[in-house]
CSV table of C-alpha atoms and ligand atoms in Angstrom, one decimal:
chain,number,residue,atom,x,y,z
A,1,UNK,CA,-1.4,-2.7,40.7
A,2,UNK,CA,-1.5,0.9,39.3
A,3,UNK,CA,2.0,1.4,37.9
A,4,UNK,CA,3.3,-0.1,34.7
A,5,UNK,CA,6.6,0.1,32.9
A,6,UNK,CA,4.6,0.4,29.6
A,7,UNK,CA,1.0,1.7,29.5
A,8,UNK,CA,-0.8,1.3,26.1
A,9,UNK,CA,-3.9,3.5,25.5
A,10,UNK,CA,-6.4,1.8,23.2
A,11,UNK,CA,-6.7,-1.9,22.3
A,12,UNK,CA,-7.4,-1.6,18.6
A,13,UNK,CA,-5.0,-2.4,15.8
A,14,UNK,CA,-2.1,-0.3,17.0
A,15,UNK,CA,-2.7,-0.9,20.7
A,16,UNK,CA,-2.8,-4.7,20.6
A,17,UNK,CA,0.1,-4.9,18.2
A,18,UNK,CA,2.3,-2.7,20.4
A,19,UNK,CA,1.3,-4.6,23.6
A,20,UNK,CA,2.4,-7.9,22.0
A,21,UNK,CA,5.7,-6.3,21.1
A,22,UNK,CA,6.2,-4.6,24.5
A,23,UNK,CA,5.4,-7.9,26.3
A,24,UNK,CA,8.4,-9.5,24.4
A,25,UNK,CA,10.6,-6.6,25.4
A,26,UNK,CA,9.6,-6.0,29.0
A,27,UNK,CA,7.6,-9.1,30.1
A,28,UNK,CA,3.8,-9.4,30.3
A,29,UNK,CA,3.6,-8.2,33.9
A,30,UNK,CA,5.1,-4.8,33.0
A,31,UNK,CA,2.5,-4.0,30.3
A,32,UNK,CA,-1.1,-2.7,30.6
A,33,UNK,CA,-3.7,-1.8,28.0
A,34,UNK,CA,-6.7,0.5,28.6
A,35,UNK,CA,-9.6,-0.4,26.3
A,36,UNK,CA,-13.3,-0.3,27.1
A,37,UNK,CA,-14.6,-2.5,24.3
A,38,UNK,CA,-15.6,-6.1,24.8
A,39,UNK,CA,-15.0,-6.8,21.1
A,40,UNK,CA,-12.0,-6.2,18.8
A,41,UNK,CA,-12.9,-5.6,15.1
A,42,UNK,CA,-11.0,-6.1,11.9
A,43,UNK,CA,-12.4,-3.0,10.2
A,44,UNK,CA,-11.0,-3.6,6.7
A,45,UNK,CA,-13.4,-6.5,6.1
A,46,UNK,CA,-16.4,-4.1,6.7
A,47,UNK,CA,-16.0,-3.1,3.1
A,48,UNK,CA,-17.1,-6.6,2.1
A,49,UNK,CA,-19.7,-6.9,4.9
A,50,UNK,CA,-21.4,-3.7,3.6
A,51,UNK,CA,-21.5,-5.4,0.1
A,52,UNK,CA,-23.0,-8.6,1.5
A,53,UNK,CA,-19.9,-10.7,0.7
A,54,UNK,CA,-18.9,-11.4,4.3
A,55,UNK,CA,-20.7,-11.7,7.7
A,56,UNK,CA,-20.2,-9.1,10.3
A,57,UNK,CA,-19.5,-11.8,12.9
A,58,UNK,CA,-16.4,-12.8,10.9
A,59,UNK,CA,-14.9,-9.3,11.6
A,60,UNK,CA,-14.9,-9.5,15.4
A,61,UNK,CA,-13.2,-11.4,18.2
A,62,UNK,CA,-13.5,-10.9,21.9
A,63,UNK,CA,-10.9,-8.4,23.1
A,64,UNK,CA,-9.9,-10.9,25.8
A,65,UNK,CA,-8.8,-13.3,23.0
A,66,UNK,CA,-6.5,-10.8,21.3
A,67,UNK,CA,-5.0,-9.4,24.5
A,68,UNK,CA,-1.5,-11.0,24.9
A,69,UNK,CA,-1.6,-13.4,27.8
A,70,UNK,CA,-0.4,-12.0,31.1
A,71,UNK,CA,-0.8,-8.4,29.9
A,72,UNK,CA,-3.1,-6.4,32.2
A,73,UNK,CA,-6.3,-5.4,30.5
A,74,UNK,CA,-7.9,-2.3,32.1
A,75,UNK,CA,-11.4,-2.5,30.8
A,76,UNK,CA,-12.3,1.2,31.0
A,77,UNK,CA,-12.1,4.4,29.0
A,78,UNK,CA,-9.2,6.8,29.3
A,79,UNK,CA,-10.6,10.0,30.8
A,80,UNK,CA,-7.5,12.2,31.2
A,81,UNK,CA,-3.8,12.0,30.2
A,82,UNK,CA,-1.3,13.9,32.3
A,83,UNK,CA,2.1,13.6,30.7
A,84,UNK,CA,3.6,16.0,33.1
A,85,UNK,CA,3.0,13.6,36.0
A,86,UNK,CA,3.2,10.4,33.9
A,87,UNK,CA,-0.4,9.4,34.9
A,88,UNK,CA,-3.6,8.5,33.2
A,89,UNK,CA,-7.1,8.6,34.7
A,90,UNK,CA,-9.8,6.2,33.7
A,91,UNK,CA,-13.6,6.2,33.8
A,92,UNK,CA,-13.6,3.5,36.5
A,93,UNK,CA,-11.7,5.7,38.8
A,94,UNK,CA,-8.2,4.3,38.4
A,95,UNK,CA,-5.1,6.5,38.3
A,96,UNK,CA,-2.4,4.6,36.5
A,97,UNK,CA,1.2,5.8,36.3
A,98,UNK,CA,3.8,4.7,33.7
A,99,UNK,CA,7.4,4.9,32.6
A,100,UNK,CA,6.6,4.8,28.9
A,101,UNK,CA,3.2,5.6,27.3
A,102,UNK,CA,2.0,4.4,23.9
A,103,UNK,CA,-1.0,6.2,22.6
A,104,UNK,CA,-3.1,4.2,20.1
A,105,UNK,CA,-6.6,5.7,20.6
A,106,UNK,CA,-7.7,5.8,16.9
A,107,UNK,CA,-10.0,8.5,15.7
A,108,UNK,CA,-13.5,9.6,16.3
A,109,UNK,CA,-16.5,9.4,13.9
A,110,UNK,CA,-18.8,12.4,13.8
A,111,UNK,CA,-22.1,11.3,12.4
A,112,UNK,CA,-23.7,14.0,14.6
A,113,UNK,CA,-22.2,16.7,12.4
A,114,UNK,CA,-24.5,15.9,9.5
A,115,UNK,CA,-27.7,17.7,10.1
A,116,UNK,CA,-30.9,15.7,9.9
A,117,UNK,CA,-29.2,12.3,9.8
A,118,UNK,CA,-31.7,10.0,11.6
A,119,UNK,CA,-31.1,7.7,14.6
A,120,UNK,CA,-29.3,4.6,13.5
A,121,UNK,CA,-32.3,2.4,14.3
A,122,UNK,CA,-34.2,4.2,11.5
A,123,UNK,CA,-31.5,3.9,8.8
A,124,UNK,CA,-32.9,0.8,7.1
A,125,UNK,CA,-36.3,2.5,6.7
A,126,UNK,CA,-34.5,5.6,5.2
A,127,UNK,CA,-32.1,3.5,3.0
A,128,UNK,CA,-29.0,4.8,4.7
A,129,UNK,CA,-25.8,2.9,5.5
A,130,UNK,CA,-22.2,3.4,6.5
A,131,UNK,CA,-19.3,0.9,6.4
A,132,UNK,CA,-17.5,3.0,9.0
A,133,UNK,CA,-19.0,1.6,12.2
A,134,UNK,CA,-20.0,-1.8,13.6
A,135,UNK,CA,-23.5,-0.4,14.2
A,136,UNK,CA,-24.1,0.8,10.7
A,137,UNK,CA,-22.2,-1.5,8.3
A,138,UNK,CA,-25.0,-4.1,7.9
A,139,UNK,CA,-27.4,-1.2,7.0
A,140,UNK,CA,-25.3,-0.6,3.9
A,141,UNK,CA,-26.1,-4.2,2.7
A,142,UNK,CA,-29.8,-3.8,3.6
A,143,UNK,CA,-30.0,-0.6,1.5
A,144,UNK,CA,-28.2,-2.4,-1.4
A,145,UNK,CA,-30.5,-5.4,-1.2
A,146,UNK,CA,-33.6,-3.2,-1.1
A,147,UNK,CA,-32.5,-1.0,-4.0
A,148,UNK,CA,-35.2,-0.7,-6.7
A,149,UNK,CA,-34.5,2.3,-8.9
A,150,UNK,CA,-33.0,5.7,-8.6
A,151,UNK,CA,-29.7,7.3,-7.3
A,152,UNK,CA,-27.2,5.4,-5.2
A,153,UNK,CA,-25.2,8.3,-3.6
A,154,UNK,CA,-21.8,7.9,-1.9
A,155,UNK,CA,-20.1,10.6,0.1
A,156,UNK,CA,-16.6,11.6,1.3
A,157,UNK,CA,-16.4,14.3,4.1
A,158,UNK,CA,-14.3,17.4,4.4
A,159,UNK,CA,-12.0,16.0,7.1
A,160,UNK,CA,-9.1,13.5,7.2
A,161,UNK,CA,-10.6,9.9,7.2
A,162,UNK,CA,-9.2,6.4,7.8
A,163,UNK,CA,-8.8,4.3,4.7
A,164,UNK,CA,-9.4,7.0,2.2
A,165,UNK,CA,-10.3,4.5,-0.4
A,166,UNK,CA,-13.1,2.9,1.5
A,167,UNK,CA,-15.8,5.5,0.6
A,168,UNK,CA,-15.4,4.6,-3.1
A,169,UNK,CA,-14.8,0.8,-2.7
A,170,UNK,CA,-18.4,0.3,-1.6
A,171,UNK,CA,-19.5,2.3,-4.7
A,172,UNK,CA,-17.7,-0.1,-7.1
A,173,UNK,CA,-19.2,-3.0,-5.2
A,174,UNK,CA,-22.7,-1.5,-5.4
A,175,UNK,CA,-22.3,-0.9,-9.2
A,176,UNK,CA,-21.2,-4.6,-9.6
A,177,UNK,CA,-24.1,-5.9,-7.5
A,178,UNK,CA,-26.7,-3.9,-9.3
A,179,UNK,CA,-25.3,-5.1,-12.6
A,180,UNK,CA,-25.3,-8.7,-11.4
A,181,UNK,CA,-29.0,-8.4,-10.3
A,182,UNK,CA,-30.2,-6.7,-13.4
A,183,UNK,CA,-30.9,-3.4,-11.8
A,184,UNK,CA,-28.1,-1.4,-13.2
A,185,UNK,CA,-30.1,0.2,-16.0
A,186,UNK,CA,-32.5,1.6,-13.4
A,187,UNK,CA,-29.7,3.0,-11.3
A,188,UNK,CA,-27.6,6.2,-11.3
A,189,UNK,CA,-24.4,5.9,-9.4
A,190,UNK,CA,-23.1,9.1,-7.9
A,191,UNK,CA,-19.8,9.7,-6.0
A,192,UNK,CA,-19.8,13.1,-4.2
A,193,UNK,CA,-16.5,13.8,-2.7
A,194,UNK,CA,-15.1,16.8,-0.8
A,195,UNK,CA,-11.7,16.1,-2.3
A,196,UNK,CA,-10.4,17.9,-5.4
A,197,UNK,CA,-9.2,14.5,-6.7
A,198,UNK,CA,-10.5,11.0,-7.0
A,199,UNK,CA,-7.5,9.6,-5.1
A,200,UNK,CA,-4.4,11.3,-3.8
A,201,UNK,CA,-1.8,9.4,-5.8
A,202,UNK,CA,-1.9,10.1,-9.5
A,203,UNK,CA,-1.1,6.7,-10.9
A,204,UNK,CA,-4.0,5.2,-9.0
A,205,UNK,CA,-6.3,8.1,-9.6
A,206,UNK,CA,-5.8,7.7,-13.4
A,207,UNK,CA,-6.7,4.1,-13.2
A,208,UNK,CA,-9.8,4.9,-11.1
A,209,UNK,CA,-11.0,7.7,-13.5
A,210,UNK,CA,-10.8,5.1,-16.3
A,211,UNK,CA,-13.0,2.7,-14.2
A,212,UNK,CA,-15.6,5.3,-13.3
A,213,UNK,CA,-15.8,6.4,-17.0
A,214,UNK,CA,-16.2,2.8,-18.2
A,215,UNK,CA,-18.9,2.0,-15.6
A,216,UNK,CA,-20.8,5.2,-16.2
A,217,UNK,CA,-20.4,6.5,-12.6
A,218,UNK,CA,-20.9,10.2,-12.0
A,219,UNK,CA,-18.2,11.8,-9.9
A,220,UNK,CA,-18.7,15.3,-8.4
A,221,UNK,CA,-15.6,16.8,-6.8
A,222,UNK,CA,-15.7,19.3,-3.9
A,223,UNK,CA,-19.2,18.2,-2.9
A,224,UNK,CA,-19.5,18.0,0.9
A,225,UNK,CA,-22.5,16.3,2.6
A,226,UNK,CA,-24.0,18.7,5.1
A,227,UNK,CA,-27.6,17.5,5.5
A,228,UNK,CA,-29.9,14.6,5.1
A,229,UNK,CA,-33.7,14.9,4.7
A,230,UNK,CA,-34.7,11.3,5.4
A,231,UNK,CA,-38.4,11.6,4.9
A,232,UNK,CA,-37.8,13.0,1.4
A,233,UNK,CA,-34.8,10.8,0.7
A,234,UNK,CA,-32.7,13.8,-0.1
A,235,UNK,CA,-29.1,14.6,0.6
A,236,UNK,CA,-27.8,18.1,0.6
A,237,UNK,CA,-24.2,19.0,-0.4
A,238,UNK,CA,-22.3,22.2,-0.2
A,239,UNK,CA,-20.0,23.2,-3.1
A,240,UNK,CA,-16.7,23.8,-1.3
A,241,UNK,CA,-15.4,26.0,-4.1
A,242,UNK,CA,-18.5,28.3,-3.9
A,243,UNK,CA,-19.3,28.9,-0.3
A,244,UNK,CA,-23.0,29.1,0.4
A,245,UNK,CA,-24.0,27.2,-2.7
A,246,UNK,CA,-25.8,23.9,-2.1
A,247,UNK,CA,-27.2,21.2,-4.2
A,248,UNK,CA,-29.9,18.6,-3.4
A,249,UNK,CA,-29.6,15.0,-4.6
A,250,UNK,CA,-32.5,12.6,-4.4
A,251,UNK,CA,-31.4,9.1,-3.3
A,252,UNK,CA,-32.7,5.5,-3.3
A,253,UNK,CA,-29.6,4.5,-1.3
A,254,UNK,CA,-27.2,6.7,0.6
A,255,UNK,CA,-23.7,5.6,1.8
A,256,UNK,CA,-22.4,8.1,4.4
A,257,UNK,CA,-18.7,8.4,5.2
A,258,UNK,CA,-18.9,10.5,8.4
A,259,UNK,CA,-16.7,13.5,9.2
A,260,UNK,CA,-13.8,12.3,11.4
A,261,UNK,CA,-11.5,13.9,13.9
A,262,UNK,CA,-9.1,13.3,16.8
A,263,UNK,CA,-10.5,11.6,20.0
A,264,UNK,CA,-11.5,14.1,22.6
A,265,UNK,CA,-9.2,12.8,25.3
A,266,UNK,CA,-6.1,13.4,23.1
A,267,UNK,CA,-7.3,16.7,21.9
A,268,UNK,CA,-7.9,17.9,25.5
A,269,UNK,CA,-4.4,16.9,26.6
A,270,UNK,CA,-1.0,18.6,26.2
A,271,UNK,CA,0.0,15.8,23.8
A,272,UNK,CA,-2.1,17.3,21.0
A,273,UNK,CA,-1.0,19.5,18.1
A,274,UNK,CA,-3.1,22.5,17.1
A,275,UNK,CA,-5.6,20.4,15.2
A,276,UNK,CA,-6.0,17.9,18.1
A,277,UNK,CA,-4.0,15.0,16.8
A,278,UNK,CA,-1.1,13.4,18.8
A,279,UNK,CA,2.0,15.4,18.0
A,280,UNK,CA,4.7,12.9,17.1
A,281,UNK,CA,8.0,12.9,15.2
A,282,UNK,CA,7.2,11.6,11.8
A,283,UNK,CA,10.3,9.5,11.5
A,284,UNK,CA,10.6,8.0,15.0
A,285,UNK,CA,7.0,8.2,16.3
A,286,UNK,CA,8.3,9.6,19.6
A,287,UNK,CA,6.3,12.5,21.0
A,288,UNK,CA,7.8,15.9,20.1
A,289,UNK,CA,7.8,17.3,23.6
A,290,UNK,CA,7.5,14.3,25.9
A,291,UNK,CA,10.3,11.8,25.2
A,292,UNK,CA,8.7,8.9,27.1
A,293,UNK,CA,5.5,9.2,25.1
A,294,UNK,CA,4.9,7.5,21.7
A,295,UNK,CA,2.1,7.3,19.2
A,296,UNK,CA,0.9,4.9,16.5
A,297,UNK,CA,-2.0,4.8,14.0
A,298,UNK,CA,-5.0,6.9,13.4
A,299,UNK,CA,-4.7,9.1,16.5
A,300,UNK,CA,-1.4,10.6,15.3
A,301,UNK,CA,-0.5,13.6,13.1
A,302,UNK,CA,1.7,11.5,10.9
A,303,UNK,CA,1.2,13.0,7.5
A,304,UNK,CA,0.2,9.8,5.7
A,305,UNK,CA,-3.0,8.0,4.9
A,306,UNK,CA,-4.5,6.4,8.0
A,307,UNK,CA,-4.6,2.6,7.5
A,308,UNK,CA,-4.0,-0.7,9.2
A,309,UNK,CA,-1.2,-1.3,6.7
A,310,UNK,CA,0.4,2.0,8.0
A,311,UNK,CA,0.1,0.7,11.6
A,312,UNK,CA,1.9,-2.5,10.6
A,313,UNK,CA,4.9,-0.5,9.2
A,314,UNK,CA,4.8,1.9,12.1
A,315,UNK,CA,4.9,-0.9,14.7
A,316,UNK,CA,8.3,-2.2,13.7
A,317,UNK,CA,9.7,1.3,13.6
A,318,UNK,CA,8.2,2.2,17.0
A,319,UNK,CA,9.5,-1.1,18.5
A,320,UNK,CA,13.0,-0.1,17.4
A,321,UNK,CA,12.6,3.5,18.6
A,322,UNK,CA,11.7,2.4,22.1
A,323,UNK,CA,14.6,0.0,22.2
A,324,UNK,CA,17.0,2.8,21.4
A,325,UNK,CA,15.4,5.3,23.8
A,326,UNK,CA,15.7,2.6,26.6
A,327,UNK,CA,19.5,2.5,26.0
A,328,UNK,CA,19.7,6.3,25.8
A,329,UNK,CA,20.7,6.1,22.2
A,330,UNK,CA,19.3,8.0,19.3
A,331,UNK,CA,16.5,6.3,17.3
A,332,UNK,CA,18.0,5.1,14.0
A,333,UNK,CA,15.4,3.5,11.8
A,334,UNK,CA,13.0,6.0,10.1
A,335,UNK,CA,9.3,5.6,9.1
A,336,UNK,CA,8.9,6.5,5.5
A,337,UNK,CA,5.2,7.0,5.7
A,338,UNK,CA,4.4,3.6,4.1
A,339,UNK,CA,0.6,3.1,3.8
A,340,UNK,CA,-1.5,0.9,1.6
A,341,UNK,CA,-5.1,0.8,0.4
A,342,UNK,CA,-6.5,-2.2,-1.3
A,343,UNK,CA,-9.0,-0.5,-3.6
A,344,UNK,CA,-11.8,-3.1,-4.1
A,345,UNK,CA,-13.2,-2.4,-7.6
A,346,UNK,CA,-15.6,-5.3,-7.8
A,347,UNK,CA,-16.5,-8.7,-6.1
A,348,UNK,CA,-13.3,-10.2,-7.5
A,349,UNK,CA,-10.8,-7.4,-8.3
A,350,UNK,CA,-8.5,-5.0,-6.3
A,351,UNK,CA,-6.1,-2.3,-7.2
A,352,UNK,CA,-3.4,-2.4,-4.5
A,353,UNK,CA,-2.2,1.1,-3.8
A,354,UNK,CA,1.0,1.4,-1.8
A,355,UNK,CA,2.9,4.7,-1.2
A,356,UNK,CA,4.9,6.8,1.2
A,357,UNK,CA,4.9,10.3,2.7
A,358,UNK,CA,6.0,11.9,-0.6
A,359,UNK,CA,3.5,10.1,-2.7
A,360,UNK,CA,6.2,7.8,-4.2
A,361,UNK,CA,5.0,4.3,-5.0
A,362,UNK,CA,6.2,1.5,-2.7
A,363,UNK,CA,4.6,-1.4,-4.5
A,364,UNK,CA,5.4,-4.8,-2.9
A,365,UNK,CA,5.0,-6.9,-6.0
A,366,UNK,CA,7.1,-6.6,-9.2
A,367,UNK,CA,3.9,-6.1,-11.3
A,368,UNK,CA,1.8,-3.0,-12.1
A,369,UNK,CA,-0.5,-2.8,-9.1
A,370,UNK,CA,-2.6,0.0,-10.6
A,371,UNK,CA,-4.3,-2.7,-12.7
A,372,UNK,CA,-7.4,-4.4,-11.4
A,373,UNK,CA,-6.3,-7.9,-10.3
A,374,UNK,CA,-8.0,-11.0,-9.0
A,375,UNK,CA,-4.8,-12.1,-7.1
A,376,UNK,CA,-5.0,-8.9,-5.1
A,377,UNK,CA,-8.6,-9.4,-4.3
A,378,UNK,CA,-7.7,-12.8,-3.0
A,379,UNK,CA,-5.1,-11.2,-0.8
A,380,UNK,CA,-7.5,-8.6,0.5
A,381,UNK,CA,-10.4,-11.1,1.2
A,382,UNK,CA,-8.5,-14.2,2.3
A,383,UNK,CA,-4.9,-13.5,3.1
A,384,UNK,CA,-5.0,-10.2,4.9
A,385,UNK,CA,-7.4,-11.3,7.7
A,386,UNK,CA,-4.9,-14.1,8.7
A,387,UNK,CA,-2.0,-11.7,8.4
A,388,UNK,CA,-3.9,-9.4,10.8
A,389,UNK,CA,-5.0,-11.8,13.5
A,390,UNK,CA,-2.0,-14.2,13.4
A,391,UNK,CA,0.8,-11.8,12.4
A,392,UNK,CA,0.2,-8.1,13.1
A,393,UNK,CA,-1.7,-8.5,16.4
A,394,UNK,CA,0.9,-10.9,17.7
A,395,UNK,CA,3.6,-8.4,16.9
A,396,UNK,CA,5.1,-10.6,14.2
A,397,UNK,CA,4.2,-8.5,11.1
A,398,UNK,CA,5.9,-5.2,10.6
A,399,UNK,CA,4.6,-4.5,7.1
A,400,UNK,CA,5.8,-5.7,3.7
A,401,UNK,CA,9.0,-3.5,3.5
A,402,UNK,CA,11.6,-6.3,3.8
A,403,UNK,CA,9.6,-8.5,1.3
A,404,UNK,CA,9.4,-5.7,-1.2
A,405,UNK,CA,13.2,-5.6,-1.4
A,406,UNK,CA,13.3,-9.4,-2.0
A,407,UNK,CA,10.6,-9.4,-4.6
A,408,UNK,CA,12.3,-6.7,-6.6
A,409,UNK,CA,15.7,-8.3,-6.6
A,410,UNK,CA,17.3,-8.1,-10.0
A,411,UNK,CA,14.5,-5.9,-11.2
A,412,UNK,CA,14.4,-2.2,-11.8
B,1,LIG,P1,-8.4,1.5,16.0
B,1,LIG,O1,-8.0,0.2,15.5
B,1,LIG,O2,-9.6,2.1,15.6
B,1,LIG,O3,-8.3,1.4,17.6
B,1,LIG,C1,-8.6,2.5,18.5
B,1,LIG,C2,-9.0,1.9,19.8
B,1,LIG,O4,-9.1,2.9,20.8
B,1,LIG,C3,-10.4,1.3,19.8
B,1,LIG,O5,-10.4,-0.1,20.2
B,1,LIG,C4,-11.3,2.1,20.7
B,1,LIG,O6,-12.2,1.4,21.4
B,1,LIG,C5,-10.2,2.7,21.6
B,1,LIG,N1,-10.6,3.9,22.3
B,1,LIG,C6,-11.1,5.0,21.8
B,1,LIG,N2,-11.3,6.0,22.8
B,1,LIG,C7,-10.8,5.4,23.9
B,1,LIG,C8,-10.7,5.9,25.2
B,1,LIG,N3,-11.1,7.1,25.6
B,1,LIG,N4,-10.1,5.1,26.1
B,1,LIG,C9,-9.7,3.9,25.8
B,1,LIG,N5,-9.8,3.3,24.6
B,1,LIG,C10,-10.3,4.1,23.6
B,1,LIG,N6,-6.8,-0.3,6.7
B,1,LIG,C11,-6.1,-1.1,5.9
B,1,LIG,O7,-4.9,-1.1,6.1
B,1,LIG,N7,-6.6,-1.7,4.8
B,1,LIG,C12,-7.9,-1.6,4.5
B,1,LIG,O8,-8.3,-2.2,3.5
B,1,LIG,C13,-8.8,-0.9,5.4
B,1,LIG,N8,-10.1,-0.8,5.1
B,1,LIG,C14,-10.9,-0.1,6.0
B,1,LIG,C15,-12.2,-0.1,5.7
B,1,LIG,C16,-13.1,0.5,6.6
B,1,LIG,C17,-14.6,0.5,6.3
B,1,LIG,C18,-12.6,1.1,7.8
B,1,LIG,C19,-13.5,1.7,8.8
B,1,LIG,C20,-11.2,1.1,8.1
B,1,LIG,C21,-10.4,0.5,7.2
B,1,LIG,N9,-9.0,0.5,7.4
B,1,LIG,C22,-8.2,-0.2,6.5
B,1,LIG,C23,-8.4,1.3,8.4
B,1,LIG,C24,-7.9,0.6,9.7
B,1,LIG,O9,-9.0,-0.2,10.2
B,1,LIG,C25,-7.5,1.6,10.7
B,1,LIG,O10,-6.6,2.5,10.1
B,1,LIG,C26,-6.8,0.9,11.9
B,1,LIG,O11,-7.6,0.1,12.6
B,1,LIG,C27,-6.2,2.0,12.8
B,1,LIG,O12,-5.7,1.4,14.0
B,1,LIG,P2,-5.7,2.3,15.4
B,1,LIG,O13,-5.1,1.4,16.4
B,1,LIG,O14,-5.0,3.6,15.1
B,1,LIG,O15,-7.2,2.6,15.7
B,2,LIG,C1,-1.0,-4.8,5.5
B,2,LIG,O1,0.1,-5.0,6.0
B,2,LIG,C2,-2.1,-4.7,6.3
B,2,LIG,O2,-2.0,-4.9,7.7
B,2,LIG,C3,-2.1,-6.3,8.1
B,2,LIG,C4,-3.4,-4.4,5.8
B,2,LIG,O3,-4.4,-4.2,6.6
B,2,LIG,C5,-5.5,-5.0,6.5
B,2,LIG,C6,-3.5,-4.2,4.4
B,2,LIG,O4,-4.6,-3.9,3.9
B,2,LIG,C7,-2.3,-4.3,3.5
B,2,LIG,C8,-2.5,-4.1,2.0
B,2,LIG,C9,-1.1,-4.6,4.1
B,2,LIG,C10,0.2,-4.6,3.3
B,2,LIG,C11,0.6,-6.0,3.0
B,2,LIG,C12,1.0,-6.5,1.8
B,2,LIG,C13,1.4,-8.0,1.8
B,2,LIG,C14,1.1,-5.7,0.6
């Protein structure tokens, strides 16, 4: 069969979530998902894998096991999207047509844009790691375990990224680990970020500045990693405020957050905006020019922070939008940009950031979430994985919005 009522591109967080919801709406036989990967990963736990607190194997399950039963899995890569003819070409030579298209292709990592970064097989030798990919996350832990003395350097690129807190979460974990193992006095911890701020939302940024001050962590703003000299264990940064000026940092451990960008197949299609991201309406998630096309998650140009928590909130809105479009009615519920970032600040504490498009706080719990809390760490490490596999991926978790209202009943 090569025609489906609903075709979903990508079987990651957003793709599996929407396929479960579309199965309920249209019946499994009317839904197909294009995804090449044999394994599906719960990426948020990689923060703890890189710090040696969880196993990599706990983060993955076979794609076959998360695909809603009866939904067609096309195990191939999307090669070309033609919204004018309602067709998609795949690497294995299929041409699939659709009535409705949901694009959930995530984003692309660009390690190759950093000059001199060695082949991944050599990262252990050169003390480099990155929590951002399945191939590199265990290398972070190796570098941390092998740390003797010197600089532990953490980077944040000059592009949009997914989970904007993750580049510094691993830094706090490293600091805690080195303290625990008696090596902290021999270590200098350096966070070099391209951003002009430590975090985009002031309330959380204030809390994080307090933490870096107390733990003697050096933060350099507007520092962008452009080159690694592995043999010399040096990382080269450009000063984004003074073009042409570079600064070399020696390292004993280097955590790289790679530059990121839109996936090439979206960028090359007429679905993209000027920057290459999927061009959707920020309230309804419907494509701006093709009304039978929708987007969710990291591949979109929704002006919020790219996270799984955002995908959860988007999924219930998109479900509703599609119901309305089906009935030729106007979409009514609006996505407010809800996103969340559990900022892991040690092996047992988390600051749970939650906010919307305008940077207004949308905290679920009626307590000050900018404080480091053990309860929130427990949520991140032990509750969220279940909520992900059993709730979100089954189309049963649409974000904490409704619960927030209940929790705040009778409170200001
Ligand atoms: P993905 O889940 O990445 O899925 C994209 C899918 O598209 C993939 O399966 C890929 O194989 C597939 N694909 C790509 N190209 C093609 C193609 N050409 N054809 C077919 N398929 C293709 N979020 C949180 O909410 N909380 C956190 O604490 C958190 N921590 C994180 C920590 C780290 C280290 C990382 C890396 C991410 C973290 N995130 C967190 C972010 C979260 O994982 C992502 O935002 C979320 O997975 C986005 O879902 P998505 O469906 O848009 O993309
Ligand atoms: C969330 O819904 C979610 O998706 C399942 C995450 O991804 C792993 C999160 O990290 C967070 C924080 C949420 C938000 C949920 C609550 C209960 C605050």
